[in-house]
């Protein structure tokens, strides 16, 4: 065992050390070579060292260098070294983090990590929280708590009786709502399309003047950080407009919520602490390994009412908080270990510096590309930059050339009718020199694409 695990560690380190100098996207040949994994189910045991060798030799070259310094696609944070180390150790612990009594160590780490998160993100200290797979499930958690409360106020128990015959719930979203919120609404029986869509402005921010009047059970989903522009809904104004009439406000802050951790950026999140529930990702801007999302709910009983289950074989009396009372999963890995390690390693100042550095790098991208004649389609308020290289065809050709060149990787989007390249700067590993190297590659690709 020792030799195998040391080999895995050595291979992992070699992989990570190679990231800054390799092409970011896997070579077509490396992807074709993946057939080596295939074949019939082995009839008997295979040598473990040989299995690890195959994984590394064939798997490593076929990865996208998302953990490296020049991956700017989607919103993907690299893993801080301490978080990968903590992940390895927690993997060795192999704890099922469902219950406090059998796994007090990880339950305690998660309890402390949640307290630190509420502090860092400037959310009310008496909120509860849950470690889930990602912001999609965090949205599901927050909205499940919302569904519970707005129906309980009418005397309806949705967990017991479902939605058949329940009073209707009005769900209000912005015109640029992230599809994961729509998916969560669908999973909760509230409907992906059965929503009131509020018109947005040119940055994707909900227009407060276009909010409908609130009547009856209502959930309003706002956004902190649009996936294209990085823009924030005017959350303070929305809360002031809808909460007096009893609406629940849920914030999808998959990456934008982390702006609250920076004194320089926290104005973007003004009023966010007035909401009722929040979803975010640690695997985005806290730079912990996949997967790790976070749901926070102001009223702990609401999330517990939506999620907790009991059974004769599960311990009902607990010396501490049972994490599974707040999560959709019963069994799960102890995601909070890496979060605790990240926050301990960075501290308040290090976290703010990471967020601010990535935002400064986004502005550096925008400044250099704009000076070279590219059009920047968004106000660069956070870590997202939308770049047009000309018409839709030229922009698509340029993005394909950038991806093939391998210096960096950024994806394509269409923002309010305009085809654009999305740059998202979300990794601790990115330096200003990486930005400059990437800008040069982008401009080279633009020139070559006519
Ligand atoms: C605003 C927003 N919400 C939700 C999500 C979904 O996050 P996840 O993929 O971690 O579930 C994303 C992903 O980028 C996002 O940007």
Tab-separated table of C-alpha atoms and ligand atoms in Angstrom:
chain	number	residue	atom	x	y	z
A	1	UNK	CA	0.000	0.000	0.000
A	2	UNK	CA	2.718	2.449	0.991
A	3	UNK	CA	4.581	2.064	-2.292
A	4	UNK	CA	1.360	2.477	-4.298
A	5	UNK	CA	0.303	5.636	-2.474
A	6	UNK	CA	3.773	7.143	-2.694
A	7	UNK	CA	3.765	6.421	-6.418
A	8	UNK	CA	0.374	8.177	-6.720
A	9	UNK	CA	1.726	11.199	-4.821
A	10	UNK	CA	4.863	11.349	-6.996
A	11	UNK	CA	2.827	11.112	-10.184
A	12	UNK	CA	0.401	13.809	-8.972
A	13	UNK	CA	3.235	16.184	-8.165
A	14	UNK	CA	4.847	15.534	-11.539
A	15	UNK	CA	1.496	16.242	-13.221
A	16	UNK	CA	0.979	19.516	-11.359
A	17	UNK	CA	4.554	20.685	-11.960
A	18	UNK	CA	4.084	20.126	-15.682
A	19	UNK	CA	0.924	22.243	-15.972
A	20	UNK	CA	2.507	25.675	-16.570
A	21	UNK	CA	4.491	24.451	-19.577
A	22	UNK	CA	2.100	22.008	-21.254
A	23	UNK	CA	-0.705	22.883	-23.676
A	24	UNK	CA	-3.838	23.677	-21.668
A	25	UNK	CA	-6.169	21.558	-23.813
A	26	UNK	CA	-5.346	17.880	-24.303
A	27	UNK	CA	-3.845	17.016	-27.691
A	28	UNK	CA	-6.230	15.159	-30.054
A	29	UNK	CA	-3.838	12.183	-29.963
A	30	UNK	CA	-4.100	12.005	-26.156
A	31	UNK	CA	-7.889	11.910	-26.387
A	32	UNK	CA	-7.741	9.177	-29.035
A	33	UNK	CA	-5.401	7.168	-26.778
A	34	UNK	CA	-8.177	6.917	-24.153
A	35	UNK	CA	-9.277	3.709	-25.895
A	36	UNK	CA	-6.503	2.085	-23.833
A	37	UNK	CA	-8.841	2.267	-20.802
A	38	UNK	CA	-11.428	0.165	-22.604
A	39	UNK	CA	-11.803	-3.570	-23.032
A	40	UNK	CA	-13.885	-6.269	-21.428
A	41	UNK	CA	-14.360	-6.309	-17.639
A	42	UNK	CA	-11.245	-8.074	-16.342
A	43	UNK	CA	-12.023	-11.658	-15.405
A	44	UNK	CA	-9.805	-11.452	-12.324
A	45	UNK	CA	-7.610	-9.033	-10.375
A	46	UNK	CA	-5.220	-6.663	-12.128
A	47	UNK	CA	-1.985	-5.402	-10.641
A	48	UNK	CA	-2.605	-2.102	-8.783
A	49	UNK	CA	0.730	-0.531	-9.792
A	50	UNK	CA	-0.098	-1.272	-13.407
A	51	UNK	CA	-3.578	0.278	-13.027
A	52	UNK	CA	-2.091	3.454	-11.556
A	53	UNK	CA	0.524	3.581	-14.321
A	54	UNK	CA	-2.204	3.297	-16.977
A	55	UNK	CA	-4.276	6.024	-15.318
A	56	UNK	CA	-1.313	8.375	-15.312
A	57	UNK	CA	0.172	7.494	-18.696
A	58	UNK	CA	-3.136	7.627	-20.550
A	59	UNK	CA	-5.364	9.731	-18.281
A	60	UNK	CA	-3.057	12.616	-17.349
A	61	UNK	CA	-2.294	13.760	-20.936
A	62	UNK	CA	-6.023	13.613	-21.756
A	63	UNK	CA	-6.963	16.081	-19.020
A	64	UNK	CA	-7.732	19.745	-19.541
A	65	UNK	CA	-5.233	21.720	-17.438
A	66	UNK	CA	-7.958	23.198	-15.240
A	67	UNK	CA	-5.648	23.116	-12.228
A	68	UNK	CA	-3.053	25.165	-14.091
A	69	UNK	CA	-2.531	28.927	-14.324
A	70	UNK	CA	-3.987	29.656	-17.781
A	71	UNK	CA	-7.383	27.961	-17.848
A	72	UNK	CA	-10.005	30.701	-18.129
A	73	UNK	CA	-13.055	28.684	-19.195
A	74	UNK	CA	-16.391	28.457	-17.351
A	75	UNK	CA	-15.711	29.526	-13.717
A	76	UNK	CA	-13.101	27.045	-12.537
A	77	UNK	CA	-10.773	27.596	-9.604
A	78	UNK	CA	-7.568	25.605	-9.242
A	79	UNK	CA	-6.884	23.773	-5.978
A	80	UNK	CA	-4.728	25.581	-3.431
A	81	UNK	CA	-1.886	23.181	-2.522
A	82	UNK	CA	-3.072	22.833	1.091
A	83	UNK	CA	-6.558	21.914	-0.093
A	84	UNK	CA	-5.257	19.120	-2.298
A	85	UNK	CA	-3.112	17.880	0.590
A	86	UNK	CA	-6.139	18.002	2.912
A	87	UNK	CA	-8.182	16.213	0.252
A	88	UNK	CA	-5.619	13.388	0.114
A	89	UNK	CA	-5.649	13.020	3.892
A	90	UNK	CA	-9.444	13.184	4.083
A	91	UNK	CA	-9.543	10.559	1.337
A	92	UNK	CA	-7.414	8.336	3.523
A	93	UNK	CA	-9.784	8.970	6.461
A	94	UNK	CA	-12.691	7.925	4.201
A	95	UNK	CA	-15.277	9.326	6.577
A	96	UNK	CA	-18.970	9.281	5.838
A	97	UNK	CA	-19.771	12.801	7.017
A	98	UNK	CA	-23.488	12.213	7.580
A	99	UNK	CA	-23.580	12.041	11.377
A	100	UNK	CA	-21.717	13.637	14.262
A	101	UNK	CA	-21.490	10.659	16.611
A	102	UNK	CA	-19.612	8.227	14.359
A	103	UNK	CA	-17.490	10.931	12.656
A	104	UNK	CA	-16.910	13.686	15.251
A	105	UNK	CA	-13.653	14.891	13.677
A	106	UNK	CA	-15.048	15.869	10.309
A	107	UNK	CA	-18.362	17.036	11.791
A	108	UNK	CA	-16.390	19.433	13.984
A	109	UNK	CA	-14.226	20.633	11.079
A	110	UNK	CA	-17.352	21.323	9.009
A	111	UNK	CA	-19.052	23.143	11.887
A	112	UNK	CA	-16.044	25.425	12.308
A	113	UNK	CA	-15.650	25.906	8.542
A	114	UNK	CA	-19.296	26.988	8.298
A	115	UNK	CA	-18.813	29.538	11.077
A	116	UNK	CA	-15.701	30.914	9.359
A	117	UNK	CA	-17.532	31.062	6.025
A	118	UNK	CA	-20.408	33.078	7.475
A	119	UNK	CA	-17.849	35.440	8.965
A	120	UNK	CA	-15.771	35.745	5.758
A	121	UNK	CA	-18.836	36.200	3.551
A	122	UNK	CA	-20.453	38.675	5.962
A	123	UNK	CA	-23.613	36.612	6.354
A	124	UNK	CA	-25.652	36.539	9.585
A	125	UNK	CA	-23.809	34.466	12.213
A	126	UNK	CA	-26.906	32.441	13.141
A	127	UNK	CA	-27.431	31.044	9.617
A	128	UNK	CA	-27.052	27.336	9.079
A	129	UNK	CA	-25.231	25.779	6.157
A	130	UNK	CA	-24.604	22.614	4.211
A	131	UNK	CA	-21.738	21.171	2.210
A	132	UNK	CA	-23.061	19.881	-1.107
A	133	UNK	CA	-21.669	18.967	-4.510
A	134	UNK	CA	-21.928	22.394	-6.106
A	135	UNK	CA	-23.975	25.535	-6.541
A	136	UNK	CA	-26.656	23.626	-8.449
A	137	UNK	CA	-27.422	21.516	-5.378
A	138	UNK	CA	-26.841	24.498	-3.097
A	139	UNK	CA	-29.566	26.308	-5.060
A	140	UNK	CA	-31.726	23.232	-4.581
A	141	UNK	CA	-31.105	23.340	-0.815
A	142	UNK	CA	-31.892	27.032	-0.434
A	143	UNK	CA	-34.990	26.743	-2.588
A	144	UNK	CA	-36.178	23.631	-0.730
A	145	UNK	CA	-35.995	25.630	2.509
A	146	UNK	CA	-37.844	28.471	0.780
A	147	UNK	CA	-40.552	26.126	-0.472
A	148	UNK	CA	-40.974	24.724	3.031
A	149	UNK	CA	-41.403	28.117	4.657
A	150	UNK	CA	-43.672	29.857	2.157
A	151	UNK	CA	-46.036	26.859	2.185
A	152	UNK	CA	-45.821	26.281	5.967
A	153	UNK	CA	-47.066	29.853	6.389
A	154	UNK	CA	-50.259	28.773	4.605
A	155	UNK	CA	-50.532	25.678	6.814
A	156	UNK	CA	-49.233	23.299	4.123
A	157	UNK	CA	-46.599	20.655	4.916
A	158	UNK	CA	-44.836	20.141	1.598
A	159	UNK	CA	-42.383	17.497	2.825
A	160	UNK	CA	-45.253	15.310	4.038
A	161	UNK	CA	-47.875	16.022	1.404
A	162	UNK	CA	-45.990	17.100	-1.691
A	163	UNK	CA	-47.293	19.757	-4.025
A	164	UNK	CA	-50.541	18.059	-5.098
A	165	UNK	CA	-53.296	20.454	-4.015
A	166	UNK	CA	-50.836	22.875	-2.402
A	167	UNK	CA	-51.356	26.618	-2.664
A	168	UNK	CA	-49.497	27.892	-5.746
A	169	UNK	CA	-46.098	29.511	-5.237
A	170	UNK	CA	-45.045	32.459	-7.377
A	171	UNK	CA	-41.391	32.188	-8.364
A	172	UNK	CA	-39.677	35.332	-9.620
A	173	UNK	CA	-36.319	35.204	-11.421
A	174	UNK	CA	-34.244	37.598	-13.508
A	175	UNK	CA	-34.114	37.319	-17.284
A	176	UNK	CA	-30.487	36.134	-17.008
A	177	UNK	CA	-31.081	33.511	-14.298
A	178	UNK	CA	-28.514	30.706	-14.336
A	179	UNK	CA	-29.968	27.451	-15.727
A	180	UNK	CA	-29.008	25.621	-12.524
A	181	UNK	CA	-31.636	27.659	-10.666
A	182	UNK	CA	-34.219	26.657	-13.267
A	183	UNK	CA	-33.134	23.038	-12.876
A	184	UNK	CA	-33.471	23.219	-9.089
A	185	UNK	CA	-36.937	24.740	-9.447
A	186	UNK	CA	-37.875	21.873	-11.754
A	187	UNK	CA	-36.573	19.260	-9.299
A	188	UNK	CA	-38.603	20.861	-6.527
A	189	UNK	CA	-41.814	20.651	-8.553
A	190	UNK	CA	-41.930	24.423	-8.957
A	191	UNK	CA	-41.297	24.219	-12.690
A	192	UNK	CA	-38.378	25.331	-14.825
A	193	UNK	CA	-40.590	27.583	-16.936
A	194	UNK	CA	-43.436	28.361	-14.535
A	195	UNK	CA	-41.647	31.513	-13.373
A	196	UNK	CA	-42.130	35.242	-13.661
A	197	UNK	CA	-39.093	36.568	-15.537
A	198	UNK	CA	-38.101	40.104	-14.662
A	199	UNK	CA	-36.422	42.068	-17.488
A	200	UNK	CA	-32.723	42.840	-17.044
A	201	UNK	CA	-30.411	45.649	-18.104
A	202	UNK	CA	-27.419	45.463	-20.469
A	203	UNK	CA	-25.264	43.778	-17.791
A	204	UNK	CA	-27.914	41.196	-16.881
A	205	UNK	CA	-29.063	42.910	-13.667
A	206	UNK	CA	-32.713	42.567	-12.678
A	207	UNK	CA	-34.627	45.811	-13.138
A	208	UNK	CA	-36.192	46.691	-9.791
A	209	UNK	CA	-38.762	48.937	-11.514
A	210	UNK	CA	-40.008	45.862	-13.411
A	211	UNK	CA	-40.622	43.671	-10.329
A	212	UNK	CA	-44.244	42.488	-10.107
A	213	UNK	CA	-46.383	43.173	-7.046
A	214	UNK	CA	-45.967	40.422	-4.439
A	215	UNK	CA	-49.014	38.457	-3.301
A	216	UNK	CA	-49.264	35.026	-1.706
A	217	UNK	CA	-46.424	32.508	-1.268
A	218	UNK	CA	-43.514	33.940	-3.265
A	219	UNK	CA	-39.853	33.118	-3.817
A	220	UNK	CA	-37.566	35.658	-5.502
A	221	UNK	CA	-34.292	34.304	-6.941
A	222	UNK	CA	-31.596	36.935	-7.296
A	223	UNK	CA	-28.093	36.609	-8.652
A	224	UNK	CA	-24.734	37.674	-7.243
A	225	UNK	CA	-22.369	37.360	-10.188
A	226	UNK	CA	-23.753	36.755	-13.659
A	227	UNK	CA	-21.872	33.907	-15.323
A	228	UNK	CA	-21.173	36.061	-18.392
A	229	UNK	CA	-20.718	39.600	-17.097
A	230	UNK	CA	-20.091	39.084	-13.371
A	231	UNK	CA	-22.840	41.651	-12.664
A	232	UNK	CA	-24.867	41.669	-9.446
A	233	UNK	CA	-28.616	42.147	-9.105
A	234	UNK	CA	-29.459	45.176	-6.908
A	235	UNK	CA	-30.093	42.869	-3.969
A	236	UNK	CA	-30.671	45.518	-1.271
A	237	UNK	CA	-33.354	47.182	-3.369
A	238	UNK	CA	-34.982	43.889	-4.302
A	239	UNK	CA	-35.098	42.763	-0.653
A	240	UNK	CA	-36.617	46.112	0.335
A	241	UNK	CA	-39.244	45.773	-2.406
A	242	UNK	CA	-40.364	42.180	-1.825
A	243	UNK	CA	-39.614	41.118	1.756
A	244	UNK	CA	-42.197	43.366	3.470
A	245	UNK	CA	-44.858	41.434	1.488
A	246	UNK	CA	-43.476	38.141	2.795
A	247	UNK	CA	-41.425	36.958	-0.196
A	248	UNK	CA	-38.412	34.705	0.414
A	249	UNK	CA	-35.237	35.965	-1.272
A	250	UNK	CA	-32.739	33.346	-2.467
A	251	UNK	CA	-29.309	34.398	-3.772
A	252	UNK	CA	-27.455	32.402	-6.421
A	253	UNK	CA	-23.930	33.558	-5.678
A	254	UNK	CA	-22.018	30.632	-7.150
A	255	UNK	CA	-18.886	32.732	-7.488
A	256	UNK	CA	-20.069	36.309	-6.873
A	257	UNK	CA	-20.765	35.753	-3.192
A	258	UNK	CA	-16.988	35.652	-2.639
A	259	UNK	CA	-16.838	39.380	-3.456
A	260	UNK	CA	-18.229	39.878	0.042
A	261	UNK	CA	-14.900	38.618	1.417
A	262	UNK	CA	-13.040	41.571	-0.089
A	263	UNK	CA	-13.322	45.051	1.471
A	264	UNK	CA	-12.571	46.474	-1.983
A	265	UNK	CA	-15.391	44.573	-3.702
A	266	UNK	CA	-18.000	44.042	-1.002
A	267	UNK	CA	-20.032	47.054	-2.185
A	268	UNK	CA	-21.140	44.813	-5.075
A	269	UNK	CA	-22.904	42.546	-2.579
A	270	UNK	CA	-24.639	45.336	-0.688
A	271	UNK	CA	-27.775	44.075	1.033
A	272	UNK	CA	-26.918	40.445	0.465
A	273	UNK	CA	-27.090	39.705	4.179
A	274	UNK	CA	-30.781	40.617	4.127
A	275	UNK	CA	-31.658	37.613	1.944
A	276	UNK	CA	-33.095	34.387	3.341
A	277	UNK	CA	-30.875	31.813	1.613
A	278	UNK	CA	-27.667	31.750	-0.411
A	279	UNK	CA	-25.884	29.300	-2.705
A	280	UNK	CA	-22.203	29.406	-3.561
A	281	UNK	CA	-19.294	27.218	-4.602
A	282	UNK	CA	-16.070	26.563	-2.762
A	283	UNK	CA	-14.749	24.730	-5.822
A	284	UNK	CA	-14.914	28.002	-7.725
A	285	UNK	CA	-13.310	30.890	-5.902
A	286	UNK	CA	-12.144	29.326	-2.668
A	287	UNK	CA	-10.006	27.071	-4.882
A	288	UNK	CA	-10.702	23.719	-3.230
A	289	UNK	CA	-10.802	20.496	-5.275
A	290	UNK	CA	-14.029	19.379	-6.913
A	291	UNK	CA	-16.649	18.999	-5.742
A	292	UNK	CA	-17.758	21.441	-3.075
A	293	UNK	CA	-20.797	23.713	-2.987
A	294	UNK	CA	-22.324	25.555	-0.035
A	295	UNK	CA	-25.924	26.317	0.886
A	296	UNK	CA	-26.665	28.823	3.641
A	297	UNK	CA	-30.098	29.472	5.136
A	298	UNK	CA	-30.966	32.168	7.659
A	299	UNK	CA	-33.577	30.024	9.442
A	300	UNK	CA	-31.832	26.751	10.418
A	301	UNK	CA	-35.194	25.067	11.042
A	302	UNK	CA	-36.289	25.713	7.459
A	303	UNK	CA	-33.355	23.811	5.929
A	304	UNK	CA	-33.594	21.073	8.535
A	305	UNK	CA	-37.344	20.684	7.915
A	306	UNK	CA	-36.636	20.250	4.199
A	307	UNK	CA	-33.721	17.810	4.557
A	308	UNK	CA	-33.686	15.857	7.827
A	309	UNK	CA	-34.757	12.217	7.970
A	310	UNK	CA	-34.689	9.641	10.742
A	311	UNK	CA	-34.556	5.858	10.902
A	312	UNK	CA	-34.316	3.327	13.688
A	313	UNK	CA	-30.754	2.447	12.768
A	314	UNK	CA	-29.535	6.044	12.690
A	315	UNK	CA	-28.489	7.604	16.006
A	316	UNK	CA	-31.145	10.160	16.944
A	317	UNK	CA	-29.356	11.599	19.948
A	318	UNK	CA	-26.241	13.442	18.930
A	319	UNK	CA	-23.608	15.314	20.926
A	320	UNK	CA	-23.347	17.765	17.991
A	321	UNK	CA	-25.031	18.912	14.817
A	322	UNK	CA	-25.687	16.095	12.360
A	323	UNK	CA	-24.534	17.436	8.953
A	324	UNK	CA	-26.998	15.231	7.054
A	325	UNK	CA	-29.919	17.058	8.698
A	326	UNK	CA	-29.116	19.880	6.272
A	327	UNK	CA	-28.093	18.152	3.035
A	328	UNK	CA	-29.973	16.326	0.257
A	329	UNK	CA	-27.503	13.450	0.685
A	330	UNK	CA	-27.326	11.100	3.636
A	331	UNK	CA	-23.910	9.592	2.908
A	332	UNK	CA	-21.252	11.888	1.519
A	333	UNK	CA	-17.566	12.732	1.683
A	334	UNK	CA	-16.342	15.311	4.200
A	335	UNK	CA	-16.046	18.259	1.840
A	336	UNK	CA	-15.656	20.691	4.710
A	337	UNK	CA	-12.147	19.447	5.469
A	338	UNK	CA	-10.672	21.207	2.439
A	339	UNK	CA	-12.751	24.321	3.108
A	340	UNK	CA	-11.459	24.481	6.680
A	341	UNK	CA	-7.893	24.012	5.394
A	342	UNK	CA	-8.293	26.716	2.704
A	343	UNK	CA	-9.667	29.265	5.157
A	344	UNK	CA	-7.003	28.456	7.755
A	345	UNK	CA	-4.283	28.746	5.135
A	346	UNK	CA	-5.511	31.999	3.555
A	347	UNK	CA	-6.998	33.759	6.534
A	348	UNK	CA	-9.264	36.743	6.017
A	349	UNK	CA	-6.518	38.758	4.341
A	350	UNK	CA	-5.367	35.969	2.033
A	351	UNK	CA	-8.905	35.274	0.863
A	352	UNK	CA	-9.520	38.946	0.085
A	353	UNK	CA	-6.182	39.132	-1.728
A	354	UNK	CA	-6.992	36.082	-3.888
A	355	UNK	CA	-10.357	37.523	-4.948
A	356	UNK	CA	-8.949	40.994	-5.569
A	357	UNK	CA	-5.922	39.665	-7.490
A	358	UNK	CA	-8.146	37.685	-9.886
A	359	UNK	CA	-10.376	40.742	-10.413
A	360	UNK	CA	-7.318	42.922	-11.115
A	361	UNK	CA	-6.172	40.278	-13.605
A	362	UNK	CA	-9.586	40.383	-15.306
A	363	UNK	CA	-9.180	44.155	-15.651
A	364	UNK	CA	-5.642	43.589	-16.989
A	365	UNK	CA	-7.069	41.258	-19.665
A	366	UNK	CA	-9.743	43.802	-20.583
A	367	UNK	CA	-7.309	46.719	-20.678
A	368	UNK	CA	-4.752	44.973	-22.870
A	369	UNK	CA	-7.282	43.430	-25.255
A	370	UNK	CA	-9.182	46.665	-25.584
A	371	UNK	CA	-5.956	48.618	-26.238
A	372	UNK	CA	-5.221	46.136	-29.036
A	373	UNK	CA	-8.583	46.879	-30.690
A	374	UNK	CA	-10.791	44.084	-29.292
A	375	UNK	CA	-14.214	45.035	-28.013
A	376	UNK	CA	-15.002	44.339	-24.349
A	377	UNK	CA	-18.736	43.757	-24.070
A	378	UNK	CA	-19.190	43.964	-20.295
A	379	UNK	CA	-18.355	46.289	-17.438
A	380	UNK	CA	-15.518	44.352	-15.809
A	381	UNK	CA	-16.726	44.621	-12.211
A	382	UNK	CA	-15.507	41.199	-11.081
A	383	UNK	CA	-13.498	38.365	-12.673
A	384	UNK	CA	-15.434	37.958	-15.947
A	385	UNK	CA	-14.480	39.496	-19.286
A	386	UNK	CA	-16.494	39.220	-22.503
A	387	UNK	CA	-14.422	39.793	-25.626
A	388	UNK	CA	-15.534	40.258	-29.212
A	389	UNK	CA	-12.921	39.879	-31.964
A	390	UNK	CA	-15.298	41.177	-34.645
A	391	UNK	CA	-18.378	39.495	-36.069
A	392	UNK	CA	-19.698	36.184	-34.743
A	393	UNK	CA	-17.765	34.083	-37.263
A	394	UNK	CA	-14.445	35.828	-36.670
A	395	UNK	CA	-14.927	35.578	-32.901
A	396	UNK	CA	-15.678	31.855	-33.111
A	397	UNK	CA	-12.698	31.252	-35.424
A	398	UNK	CA	-10.415	33.158	-33.080
A	399	UNK	CA	-11.611	31.231	-30.012
A	400	UNK	CA	-11.057	27.925	-31.840
A	401	UNK	CA	-7.524	29.082	-32.753
A	402	UNK	CA	-6.822	30.119	-29.134
A	403	UNK	CA	-7.954	26.727	-27.863
A	404	UNK	CA	-5.843	24.911	-30.486
A	405	UNK	CA	-2.749	27.019	-29.725
A	406	UNK	CA	-2.744	25.698	-26.157
A	407	UNK	CA	-1.176	28.672	-24.341
A	408	UNK	CA	-4.490	29.242	-22.590
A	409	UNK	CA	-8.120	28.182	-22.826
A	410	UNK	CA	-11.278	30.300	-22.911
A	411	UNK	CA	-14.756	29.409	-24.130
A	412	UNK	CA	-17.453	30.887	-26.314
A	413	UNK	CA	-20.747	32.439	-25.259
A	414	UNK	CA	-23.495	34.566	-26.721
A	415	UNK	CA	-24.245	37.625	-24.620
A	416	UNK	CA	-27.511	39.400	-25.417
A	417	UNK	CA	-27.161	38.493	-29.095
A	418	UNK	CA	-23.385	39.064	-29.423
A	419	UNK	CA	-20.990	36.138	-29.830
A	420	UNK	CA	-18.099	36.548	-27.419
A	421	UNK	CA	-15.197	34.855	-25.704
A	422	UNK	CA	-15.678	34.413	-21.946
A	423	UNK	CA	-12.607	34.886	-19.783
A	424	UNK	CA	-13.041	33.919	-16.154
A	425	UNK	CA	-10.058	34.476	-13.848
A	426	UNK	CA	-10.618	32.277	-10.816
A	427	UNK	CA	-7.369	30.577	-9.861
A	428	UNK	CA	-4.717	31.198	-7.224
A	429	UNK	CA	-2.159	29.877	-9.736
A	430	UNK	CA	-2.654	32.639	-12.321
A	431	UNK	CA	0.046	35.316	-12.340
A	432	UNK	CA	0.101	38.627	-14.201
A	433	UNK	CA	2.726	37.054	-16.480
A	434	UNK	CA	0.175	34.312	-17.325
A	435	UNK	CA	-2.318	37.016	-18.276
A	436	UNK	CA	0.241	38.717	-20.528
A	437	UNK	CA	1.272	35.428	-22.160
A	438	UNK	CA	-2.419	34.639	-22.759
A	439	UNK	CA	-3.188	38.078	-24.208
A	440	UNK	CA	-0.300	37.639	-26.668
A	441	UNK	CA	-1.678	34.232	-27.710
A	442	UNK	CA	-5.197	35.659	-28.093
A	443	UNK	CA	-4.031	38.522	-30.273
A	444	UNK	CA	-1.885	36.152	-32.360
A	445	UNK	CA	-4.948	33.952	-32.917
A	446	UNK	CA	-7.089	36.980	-33.793
A	447	UNK	CA	-4.560	38.110	-36.418
A	448	UNK	CA	-4.315	34.608	-37.871
A	449	UNK	CA	-8.124	34.332	-38.037
A	450	UNK	CA	-8.371	37.202	-40.511
B	1	LIG	C1	-24.237	31.880	-11.338
B	1	LIG	C2	-24.066	30.389	-11.303
B	1	LIG	N1	-24.959	29.629	-10.627
B	1	LIG	C3	-24.845	28.291	-10.559
B	1	LIG	C4	-23.803	27.629	-11.160
B	1	LIG	C5	-23.729	26.136	-11.061
B	1	LIG	O1	-22.609	25.760	-10.302
B	1	LIG	P1	-22.158	24.217	-10.212
B	1	LIG	O2	-21.695	23.865	-11.597
B	1	LIG	O3	-21.048	24.230	-9.218
B	1	LIG	O4	-23.312	23.408	-9.791
B	1	LIG	C6	-22.846	28.372	-11.873
B	1	LIG	C7	-21.736	27.710	-12.566
B	1	LIG	O5	-20.901	28.319	-13.190
B	1	LIG	C8	-22.977	29.780	-11.930
B	1	LIG	O6	-22.067	30.542	-12.570
